[in-house]
């Protein structure tokens, strides 16, 4: 059997998922013939193809970053229905030495949601698939490299932002049944502070259950609703609350997790809530 | 005499043109009876060329994946040069056991418009009996045989090792 394209290392399909929480207000202008002809699935597929990020769903396909799985948008139907849209792909690119393509993934998701309506993003949930060991660990092309380089290259994109856009962010990393994320938390926190960047300015981490951000449904649970969840929550400030910045942050923390020995799939959740008692802003 | 000759020639020319036009642009009675291409996109008063031409529709599918405890895949089609309102799309899910591919769901078929948009996809699902990693793929076919272009295509989607054993 072929293990090419949509697989890595173990040959297992590497699923990446993004769920956007908040209120999605559909466009008020109806299409001329009533029901829209496109939906989140077809728009995401089309946008991925247009940007060169889609690997076609045919045998032997090459190029692109992901193959299409699912997508759905659910316009606001009540206060309980907060998952406004979700997108699922399988990664097809070979990962060593490259960050997870979360930033383009969320850019594509954001483009689709913007086509469908207006989303007030309240929280985000990402399933980050297993990651490869960093290239510099294996072949050490440059000693001392602490971050996957494309993540450093991308920092200029976030420079010169309006400081007024900075705000608090809470990020929970959930390793599911793998407890290693908890033991790695201090090392991840240290790593974040050692890397010179100001997209995410670290403040604290917590292993306490009350601090975690848990969004449902949990993508790792599948048919195992009683699955154990080992979590750690980081707090800090983010350059701005946007899918673009969150995409970089997710790839950054995934990179740090891998470098501290956590390579299993992670659920990344984030919102803007502040630590109780901390000053606003 | 000369005037009569000219008049006869004109009448013959008109008759020939009318017959040719009737041949090329006959009302779509025959197309309406066809099994495909007779969906709501066709208007009763539309005039469709009776002469069909070969065309190349494109079968499309996504990567088989786990969705709500099922192996799941979608199929759709692209019109390319067919100019057909509907194509007949089928999708079959296949699971690989001991090196052999077995059909596990489908073929699920539907006559759908091209493009893959809302309501323009066919889905096949098979419940997983365990989360044991297993290779899956889908086989998608499309055929058009409406009033305009006729053609067909098929494709296998990439093999996926997913946490689903049916």
Short mmCIF file of C-alpha atoms in Angstrom, two decimals:
data_model
loop_
_atom_site.label_atom_id
_atom_site.label_comp_id
_atom_site.label_asym_id
_atom_site.label_seq_id
_atom_site.Cartn_x
_atom_site.Cartn_y
_atom_site.Cartn_z
CA UNK A 1 0.00 0.00 0.00
CA UNK A 2 1.13 3.48 -0.73
CA UNK A 3 1.91 5.72 2.20
CA UNK A 4 2.59 8.77 0.08
CA UNK A 5 1.03 12.20 0.19
CA UNK A 6 -1.50 12.49 2.99
CA UNK A 7 0.55 10.62 5.53
CA UNK A 8 3.62 11.17 7.58
CA UNK A 9 5.98 8.91 9.51
CA UNK A 10 3.48 6.37 10.75
CA UNK A 11 1.49 6.44 7.53
CA UNK A 12 -1.55 7.56 9.44
CA UNK A 13 -3.74 10.32 8.01
CA UNK A 14 -2.95 13.57 9.81
CA UNK A 15 -6.20 15.40 10.38
CA UNK A 16 -6.31 19.13 11.08
CA UNK A 17 -9.55 20.77 12.16
CA UNK A 18 -10.61 24.30 12.95
CA UNK A 19 -13.85 25.19 14.68
CA UNK A 20 -14.78 28.85 14.97
CA UNK A 21 -17.05 29.87 17.82
CA UNK A 22 -19.14 32.98 17.92
CA UNK A 23 -22.08 34.49 16.15
CA UNK A 24 -22.13 34.18 12.37
CA UNK A 25 -24.59 36.63 10.90
CA UNK A 26 -25.39 35.63 7.32
CA UNK A 27 -25.15 38.13 4.53
CA UNK A 28 -28.35 40.08 4.26
CA UNK A 29 -28.24 40.18 0.49
CA UNK A 30 -29.79 37.02 -0.89
CA UNK A 31 -28.51 35.64 -4.15
CA UNK A 32 -30.75 36.45 -7.12
CA UNK A 33 -32.24 32.96 -7.34
CA UNK A 34 -32.88 32.39 -3.65
CA UNK A 35 -30.76 29.71 -1.98
CA UNK A 36 -27.01 30.24 -2.28
CA UNK A 37 -25.38 27.90 -4.74
CA UNK A 38 -22.24 27.47 -2.65
CA UNK A 39 -21.66 26.41 0.93
CA UNK A 40 -18.75 26.30 3.35
CA UNK A 41 -17.49 23.05 1.84
CA UNK A 42 -17.41 24.18 -1.77
CA UNK A 43 -16.10 27.63 -0.87
CA UNK A 44 -13.28 26.19 1.22
CA UNK A 45 -12.39 23.73 -1.53
CA UNK A 46 -12.40 26.49 -4.13
CA UNK A 47 -10.41 28.92 -2.01
CA UNK A 48 -7.83 26.26 -1.14
CA UNK A 49 -7.41 25.45 -4.81
CA UNK A 50 -7.13 29.10 -5.79
CA UNK A 51 -4.36 29.68 -3.25
CA UNK A 52 -2.41 26.59 -4.28
CA UNK A 53 -2.94 24.95 -0.89
CA UNK A 54 -5.21 22.13 -2.02
CA UNK A 55 -3.90 18.71 -2.94
CA UNK A 56 -6.39 17.25 -5.43
CA UNK A 57 -8.35 14.21 -4.35
CA UNK A 58 -6.92 11.87 -6.96
CA UNK A 59 -4.45 9.03 -6.73
CA UNK A 60 -0.85 10.17 -6.92
CA UNK A 61 -1.70 13.84 -6.47
CA UNK A 62 1.12 16.11 -5.42
CA UNK A 63 1.54 19.71 -4.36
CA UNK A 64 -0.56 21.63 -1.93
CA UNK A 65 -0.75 21.44 1.82
CA UNK A 66 -3.97 19.59 2.50
CA UNK A 67 -6.72 17.45 1.09
CA UNK A 68 -10.38 18.19 1.64
CA UNK A 69 -12.42 16.40 4.29
CA UNK A 70 -15.36 18.40 5.59
CA UNK A 71 -16.63 21.92 6.16
CA UNK A 72 -19.83 23.36 7.50
CA UNK A 73 -21.12 26.72 8.58
CA UNK A 74 -24.02 27.10 10.95
CA UNK A 75 -25.56 30.55 11.11
CA UNK A 76 -26.53 31.68 14.56
CA UNK A 77 -29.64 29.92 15.77
CA UNK A 78 -29.60 30.69 19.47
CA UNK A 79 -27.36 31.41 22.42
CA UNK A 80 -26.38 27.76 22.83
CA UNK A 81 -25.24 27.34 19.27
CA UNK A 82 -21.81 28.94 19.35
CA UNK A 83 -19.90 26.74 16.89
CA UNK A 84 -20.41 28.88 13.83
CA UNK A 85 -18.26 27.02 11.33
CA UNK A 86 -15.77 24.19 11.15
CA UNK A 87 -13.30 22.93 8.60
CA UNK A 88 -11.47 19.61 8.43
CA UNK A 89 -8.59 18.65 6.17
CA UNK A 90 -5.88 16.01 5.99
CA UNK A 91 -2.31 17.25 5.71
CA UNK A 92 -0.55 16.13 2.58
CA UNK A 93 2.78 17.93 2.73
CA UNK A 94 5.84 16.33 4.22
CA UNK A 95 6.35 17.99 7.57
CA UNK A 96 10.01 17.75 8.70
CA UNK A 97 11.44 21.21 9.10
CA UNK A 98 8.19 22.95 8.37
CA UNK A 99 5.60 24.30 10.76
CA UNK A 100 2.06 23.07 10.68
CA UNK A 101 0.24 25.12 8.02
CA UNK A 102 -2.23 26.56 10.52
CA UNK A 103 -1.85 30.12 9.29
CA UNK A 104 -2.88 29.40 5.68
CA UNK A 105 -5.54 27.00 6.95
CA UNK A 106 -7.15 29.70 9.06
CA UNK A 107 -6.68 32.29 6.34
CA UNK A 108 -8.70 30.08 4.04
CA UNK A 109 -11.33 29.43 6.72
CA UNK A 110 -11.53 33.17 7.40
CA UNK A 111 -12.02 33.95 3.72
CA UNK A 112 -14.86 31.45 3.55
CA UNK A 113 -16.60 32.76 6.64
CA UNK A 114 -16.27 36.33 5.37
CA UNK A 115 -17.96 35.25 2.15
CA UNK A 116 -20.83 33.72 4.10
CA UNK A 117 -21.43 36.50 6.55
CA UNK A 118 -19.96 38.33 9.51
CA UNK A 119 -18.44 36.38 12.36
CA UNK A 120 -17.79 37.79 15.81
CA UNK A 121 -15.04 35.34 16.77
CA UNK A 122 -15.34 34.48 20.45
CA UNK A 123 -13.17 31.39 20.63
CA UNK A 124 -11.37 28.91 18.44
CA UNK A 125 -10.65 25.22 18.62
CA UNK A 126 -7.97 23.55 16.53
CA UNK A 127 -6.98 19.93 16.20
CA UNK A 128 -3.26 19.93 15.55
CA UNK A 129 -2.04 16.58 14.21
CA UNK A 130 1.08 14.76 15.27
CA UNK A 131 4.23 16.63 14.41
CA UNK A 132 7.57 15.47 13.15
CA UNK A 133 10.68 15.90 15.23
CA UNK A 134 12.26 19.23 14.29
CA UNK A 135 14.68 18.93 11.44
CA UNK A 136 17.54 20.45 13.39
CA UNK A 137 17.24 17.67 15.92
CA UNK A 138 17.73 15.07 13.25
CA UNK A 139 20.35 16.59 11.02
CA UNK A 140 21.37 19.73 12.92
CA UNK A 141 21.91 21.92 9.84
CA UNK A 142 22.30 24.88 12.15
CA UNK A 143 23.16 24.45 15.74
CA UNK A 144 21.16 26.41 18.23
CA UNK A 145 18.10 26.88 16.08
CA UNK A 146 15.24 26.99 18.54
CA UNK A 147 12.27 27.59 16.27
CA UNK A 148 11.24 26.27 12.91
CA UNK A 149 12.54 29.01 10.66
CA UNK A 150 9.41 29.85 8.67
CA UNK A 151 7.82 30.89 11.95
CA UNK A 152 10.63 33.38 12.48
CA UNK A 153 10.41 34.53 8.86
CA UNK A 154 6.73 35.27 9.42
CA UNK A 155 7.35 37.61 12.34
CA UNK A 156 7.75 40.67 10.11
CA UNK A 157 4.14 40.20 9.07
CA UNK A 158 3.09 41.06 12.60
CA UNK A 159 5.45 43.98 13.10
CA UNK A 160 4.23 47.56 13.34
CA UNK A 161 0.80 46.53 14.48
CA UNK A 162 -1.29 49.05 16.32
CA UNK A 163 -0.40 48.45 19.99
CA UNK A 164 -3.99 49.17 20.79
CA UNK A 165 -4.92 45.88 19.19
CA UNK A 166 -2.98 43.89 21.77
CA UNK A 167 -5.14 42.00 24.17
CA UNK A 168 -5.27 39.11 26.60
CA UNK A 169 -5.40 35.58 25.35
CA UNK A 170 -5.96 32.25 27.06
CA UNK A 171 -4.68 29.17 25.28
CA UNK A 172 -5.35 25.64 26.43
CA UNK A 173 -3.38 22.75 24.97
CA UNK A 174 -5.12 19.42 25.39
CA UNK A 175 -3.12 16.26 24.78
CA UNK A 176 -6.09 13.97 25.26
CA UNK A 177 -5.01 10.67 26.82
CA UNK A 178 -1.32 11.57 26.51
CA UNK A 179 -0.20 13.16 29.81
CA UNK A 180 3.11 14.44 28.45
CA UNK A 181 1.72 17.90 27.75
CA UNK A 182 1.40 18.53 31.49
CA UNK A 183 4.93 17.51 32.34
CA UNK A 184 6.24 19.51 29.39
CA UNK A 185 4.40 22.68 30.39
CA UNK A 186 7.30 24.35 32.27
CA UNK A 187 9.67 23.66 29.39
CA UNK A 188 7.20 25.03 26.85
CA UNK A 189 6.73 28.16 28.95
CA UNK A 190 10.48 28.65 29.15
CA UNK A 191 10.88 28.06 25.43
CA UNK A 192 8.21 30.63 24.59
CA UNK A 193 10.07 33.25 26.62
CA UNK A 194 13.44 32.43 25.11
CA UNK A 195 12.33 33.00 21.54
CA UNK A 196 12.51 36.65 20.58
CA UNK A 197 9.04 37.49 19.35
CA UNK A 198 6.21 39.68 20.56
CA UNK A 199 3.26 38.14 18.78
CA UNK A 200 2.50 36.27 21.97
CA UNK A 201 3.89 37.68 25.19
CA UNK A 202 3.84 34.98 27.83
CA UNK A 203 2.36 35.64 31.23
CA UNK A 204 1.71 32.37 33.06
CA UNK A 205 0.70 28.76 32.78
CA UNK A 206 -1.68 26.67 34.84
CA UNK A 207 -2.53 23.01 35.24
CA UNK A 208 -5.65 23.74 37.30
CA UNK A 209 -8.84 22.40 35.85
CA UNK A 210 -10.81 25.61 36.34
CA UNK A 211 -8.40 27.56 34.20
CA UNK A 212 -8.80 25.49 31.06
CA UNK A 213 -10.88 26.48 28.08
CA UNK A 214 -12.91 23.49 26.98
CA UNK A 215 -15.01 23.72 23.84
CA UNK A 216 -17.40 21.06 22.62
CA UNK A 217 -17.46 18.84 20.74
CA UNK A 218 -13.89 17.69 21.40
CA UNK A 219 -12.40 16.44 18.14
CA UNK A 220 -10.25 13.72 19.72
CA UNK A 221 -13.15 12.01 21.45
CA UNK A 222 -14.76 10.39 18.42
CA UNK A 223 -16.36 7.22 19.62
CA UNK A 224 -14.66 7.46 23.00
CA UNK A 225 -16.64 10.02 25.01
CA UNK A 226 -14.91 8.94 28.20
CA UNK A 227 -11.47 9.74 26.81
CA UNK A 228 -9.10 11.29 29.36
CA UNK A 229 -7.94 14.84 28.72
CA UNK A 230 -4.62 16.19 29.98
CA UNK A 231 -4.47 19.94 29.67
CA UNK A 232 -2.31 22.96 30.33
CA UNK A 233 -3.38 26.58 29.95
CA UNK A 234 -1.13 29.46 28.98
CA UNK A 235 -2.00 33.10 29.39
CA UNK A 236 -0.45 36.16 27.86
CA UNK A 237 -1.14 38.94 25.39
CA UNK A 238 -1.60 38.55 21.67
CA UNK A 239 -0.67 41.04 18.95
CA UNK A 240 -4.30 41.05 17.92
CA UNK A 241 -7.33 38.80 18.13
CA UNK A 242 -7.49 37.52 14.59
CA UNK A 243 -7.39 34.19 12.78
CA UNK A 244 -4.13 35.25 11.21
CA UNK A 245 -2.39 35.77 14.52
CA UNK A 246 -4.01 32.76 16.13
CA UNK A 247 -2.78 30.63 13.23
CA UNK A 248 0.79 31.71 13.86
CA UNK A 249 0.42 31.18 17.60
CA UNK A 250 -0.96 27.67 17.17
CA UNK A 251 1.88 26.68 14.85
CA UNK A 252 4.36 28.29 17.25
CA UNK A 253 3.10 26.43 20.31
CA UNK A 254 2.89 23.20 18.35
CA UNK A 255 6.53 23.68 17.42
CA UNK A 256 7.47 24.33 21.04
CA UNK A 257 5.51 21.31 22.20
CA UNK A 258 7.30 19.08 19.74
CA UNK A 259 10.68 20.41 20.79
CA UNK A 260 9.88 19.58 24.39
CA UNK A 261 8.88 16.04 23.56
CA UNK A 262 5.15 16.28 22.87
CA UNK A 263 4.45 15.06 19.36
CA UNK A 264 0.97 13.57 19.79
CA UNK A 265 -2.09 15.38 18.42
CA UNK A 266 -3.13 18.41 20.44
CA UNK A 267 -6.35 20.31 20.81
CA UNK A 268 -5.62 24.03 20.87
CA UNK A 269 -8.38 26.26 22.22
CA UNK A 270 -8.19 30.00 22.70
CA UNK A 271 -10.32 32.90 23.80
CA UNK A 272 -9.79 36.40 25.09
CA UNK A 273 -10.67 35.85 28.70
CA UNK A 274 -8.45 37.39 31.32
CA UNK A 275 -7.21 35.88 34.51
CA UNK A 276 -9.57 36.83 37.32
CA UNK A 277 -8.24 39.86 39.15
CA UNK A 278 -5.81 40.90 36.47
CA UNK A 279 -5.94 44.43 35.12
CA UNK A 280 -7.95 44.97 31.97
CA UNK A 281 -6.30 45.57 28.75
CA UNK B 1 -41.20 32.95 -67.34
CA UNK B 2 -37.98 34.35 -65.92
CA UNK B 3 -39.92 35.78 -62.96
CA UNK B 4 -41.47 32.37 -62.24
CA UNK B 5 -38.03 30.74 -62.32
CA UNK B 6 -36.65 33.22 -59.79
CA UNK B 7 -39.67 32.74 -57.54
CA UNK B 8 -39.33 28.94 -57.63
CA UNK B 9 -35.65 29.16 -56.81
CA UNK B 10 -36.40 31.38 -53.81
CA UNK B 11 -39.07 28.97 -52.54
CA UNK B 12 -36.68 26.03 -52.79
CA UNK B 13 -33.98 27.96 -50.92
CA UNK B 14 -36.38 28.92 -48.16
CA UNK B 15 -37.54 25.32 -47.83
CA UNK B 16 -33.99 24.02 -47.58
CA UNK B 17 -33.08 26.57 -44.89
CA UNK B 18 -36.22 25.79 -42.92
CA UNK B 19 -35.58 22.06 -43.05
CA UNK B 20 -31.97 22.50 -41.93
CA UNK B 21 -33.01 24.72 -39.06
CA UNK B 22 -35.64 22.21 -38.00
CA UNK B 23 -32.99 19.49 -37.99
CA UNK B 24 -30.50 21.44 -35.89
CA UNK B 25 -32.83 23.21 -33.49
CA UNK B 26 -35.73 20.87 -33.02
CA UNK B 27 -37.72 21.31 -29.79
CA UNK B 28 -36.21 19.19 -27.04
CA UNK B 29 -38.73 16.40 -27.03
CA UNK B 30 -36.03 13.77 -27.40
CA UNK B 31 -33.81 15.38 -24.74
CA UNK B 32 -36.68 15.57 -22.28
CA UNK B 33 -37.14 11.83 -22.58
CA UNK B 34 -33.49 11.16 -21.85
CA UNK B 35 -32.70 9.79 -18.41
CA UNK B 36 -30.21 12.55 -17.69
CA UNK B 37 -30.28 16.23 -18.34
CA UNK B 38 -34.00 16.41 -17.80
CA UNK B 39 -33.93 18.05 -14.40
CA UNK B 40 -35.40 21.33 -13.32
CA UNK B 41 -32.63 23.23 -15.07
CA UNK B 42 -34.34 22.49 -18.41
CA UNK B 43 -37.27 24.61 -19.46
CA UNK B 44 -40.07 23.13 -21.48
CA UNK B 45 -39.75 25.83 -24.08
CA UNK B 46 -35.97 25.61 -24.36
CA UNK B 47 -34.60 24.61 -27.68
CA UNK B 48 -31.66 22.27 -27.54
CA UNK B 49 -29.58 21.01 -30.42
CA UNK B 50 -30.61 17.49 -31.24
CA UNK B 51 -27.11 16.62 -32.31
CA UNK B 52 -25.08 15.62 -29.25
CA UNK B 53 -21.35 15.90 -29.04
CA UNK B 54 -18.75 14.05 -27.00
CA UNK B 55 -17.49 15.87 -23.94
CA UNK B 56 -15.23 15.34 -20.94
CA UNK B 57 -16.91 15.71 -17.54
CA UNK B 58 -14.56 15.43 -14.55
CA UNK B 59 -15.28 13.18 -11.56
CA UNK B 60 -14.18 14.67 -8.23
CA UNK B 61 -13.86 13.29 -4.73
CA UNK B 62 -12.38 14.22 -1.38
CA UNK B 63 -10.16 12.26 0.98
CA UNK B 64 -12.02 9.53 2.84
CA UNK B 65 -12.10 10.51 6.49
CA UNK B 66 -13.74 9.71 9.79
CA UNK B 67 -16.87 11.70 10.49
CA UNK B 68 -19.11 11.02 13.49
CA UNK B 69 -17.91 7.44 13.77
CA UNK B 70 -18.23 6.68 10.07
CA UNK B 71 -15.84 6.44 7.18
CA UNK B 72 -17.11 9.17 4.88
CA UNK B 73 -16.43 10.51 1.42
CA UNK B 74 -18.00 12.95 -1.02
CA UNK B 75 -18.21 12.90 -4.79
CA UNK B 76 -19.17 15.56 -7.31
CA UNK B 77 -18.37 16.57 -10.87
CA UNK B 78 -17.13 19.44 -12.99
CA UNK B 79 -18.79 20.22 -16.29
CA UNK B 80 -15.67 21.11 -18.26
CA UNK B 81 -17.05 21.24 -21.83
CA UNK B 82 -20.34 19.36 -21.49
CA UNK B 83 -22.77 22.24 -20.97
CA UNK B 84 -25.05 19.86 -19.11
CA UNK B 85 -27.27 20.89 -16.23
CA UNK B 86 -27.00 17.52 -14.53
CA UNK B 87 -24.60 14.63 -14.35
CA UNK B 88 -25.09 11.20 -12.87
CA UNK B 89 -22.55 10.81 -10.07
CA UNK B 90 -21.86 7.66 -8.06
CA UNK B 91 -19.50 7.15 -5.12
CA UNK B 92 -18.36 3.87 -3.62
CA UNK B 93 -16.29 3.56 -0.43
CA UNK B 94 -13.65 0.87 -0.48
CA UNK B 95 -11.74 -0.63 2.44
CA UNK B 96 -8.49 -2.50 2.09
CA UNK B 97 -8.27 -5.74 4.03
CA UNK B 98 -5.25 -8.01 3.61
CA UNK B 99 -4.25 -6.24 0.43
CA UNK B 100 -7.62 -6.45 -1.29
CA UNK B 101 -10.09 -3.63 -1.83
CA UNK B 102 -13.67 -4.33 -0.83
CA UNK B 103 -16.71 -2.18 -1.55
CA UNK B 104 -18.15 -1.16 1.82
CA UNK B 105 -20.64 1.56 0.98
CA UNK B 106 -22.46 2.49 -2.16
CA UNK B 107 -22.47 2.98 -4.96
CA UNK B 108 -24.56 5.93 -3.90
CA UNK B 109 -25.74 7.74 -7.00
CA UNK B 110 -27.59 10.92 -7.79
CA UNK B 111 -28.24 13.22 -10.68
CA UNK B 112 -26.71 16.52 -9.58
CA UNK B 113 -25.64 19.82 -11.10
CA UNK B 114 -21.93 20.32 -11.66
CA UNK B 115 -19.57 22.25 -9.42
CA UNK B 116 -19.73 20.57 -6.02
CA UNK B 117 -21.62 23.39 -4.35
CA UNK B 118 -24.53 23.27 -1.98
CA UNK B 119 -26.68 20.23 -2.76
CA UNK B 120 -24.33 19.21 -5.54
CA UNK B 121 -22.42 16.41 -3.81
CA UNK B 122 -23.07 12.73 -3.24
CA UNK B 123 -22.02 11.20 0.07
CA UNK B 124 -21.16 7.64 1.04
CA UNK B 125 -20.73 6.58 4.67
CA UNK B 126 -19.92 3.34 6.43
CA UNK B 127 -20.08 2.91 10.19
CA UNK B 128 -16.78 2.00 11.86
CA UNK B 129 -16.88 -1.09 14.03
CA UNK B 130 -13.52 -0.25 15.59
CA UNK B 131 -10.85 2.46 15.53
CA UNK B 132 -8.21 0.13 14.12
CA UNK B 133 -6.26 1.96 11.44
CA UNK B 134 -7.25 0.78 7.99
CA UNK B 135 -6.79 2.04 4.44
CA UNK B 136 -9.80 3.49 2.68
CA UNK B 137 -10.44 5.19 -0.63
CA UNK B 138 -13.43 6.11 -2.77
CA UNK B 139 -14.30 5.50 -6.39
CA UNK B 140 -16.26 8.30 -8.05
CA UNK B 141 -17.88 8.11 -11.46
CA UNK B 142 -19.82 10.61 -13.53
CA UNK B 143 -21.69 10.30 -16.79
CA UNK B 144 -23.57 12.86 -18.82
CA UNK B 145 -25.96 12.01 -21.58
CA UNK B 146 -28.39 14.89 -21.72
CA UNK B 147 -29.37 16.94 -24.69
CA UNK B 148 -25.94 18.36 -25.27
CA UNK B 149 -22.69 16.68 -24.29
CA UNK B 150 -22.24 13.03 -23.54
CA UNK B 151 -19.25 11.61 -21.74
CA UNK B 152 -18.04 9.96 -18.58
CA UNK B 153 -15.15 9.95 -16.14
CA UNK B 154 -14.04 8.12 -13.03
CA UNK B 155 -11.40 8.53 -10.35
CA UNK B 156 -9.99 6.82 -7.28
CA UNK B 157 -9.25 9.13 -4.37
CA UNK B 158 -5.96 8.81 -2.45
CA UNK B 159 -5.69 5.91 -0.04
CA UNK B 160 -6.13 7.06 3.53
CA UNK B 161 -5.03 5.24 6.66
CA UNK B 162 -7.73 6.26 9.11
CA UNK B 163 -8.91 5.08 12.51
CA UNK B 164 -11.83 3.09 11.17
CA UNK B 165 -12.36 -0.61 10.57
CA UNK B 166 -15.76 -1.51 9.22
#
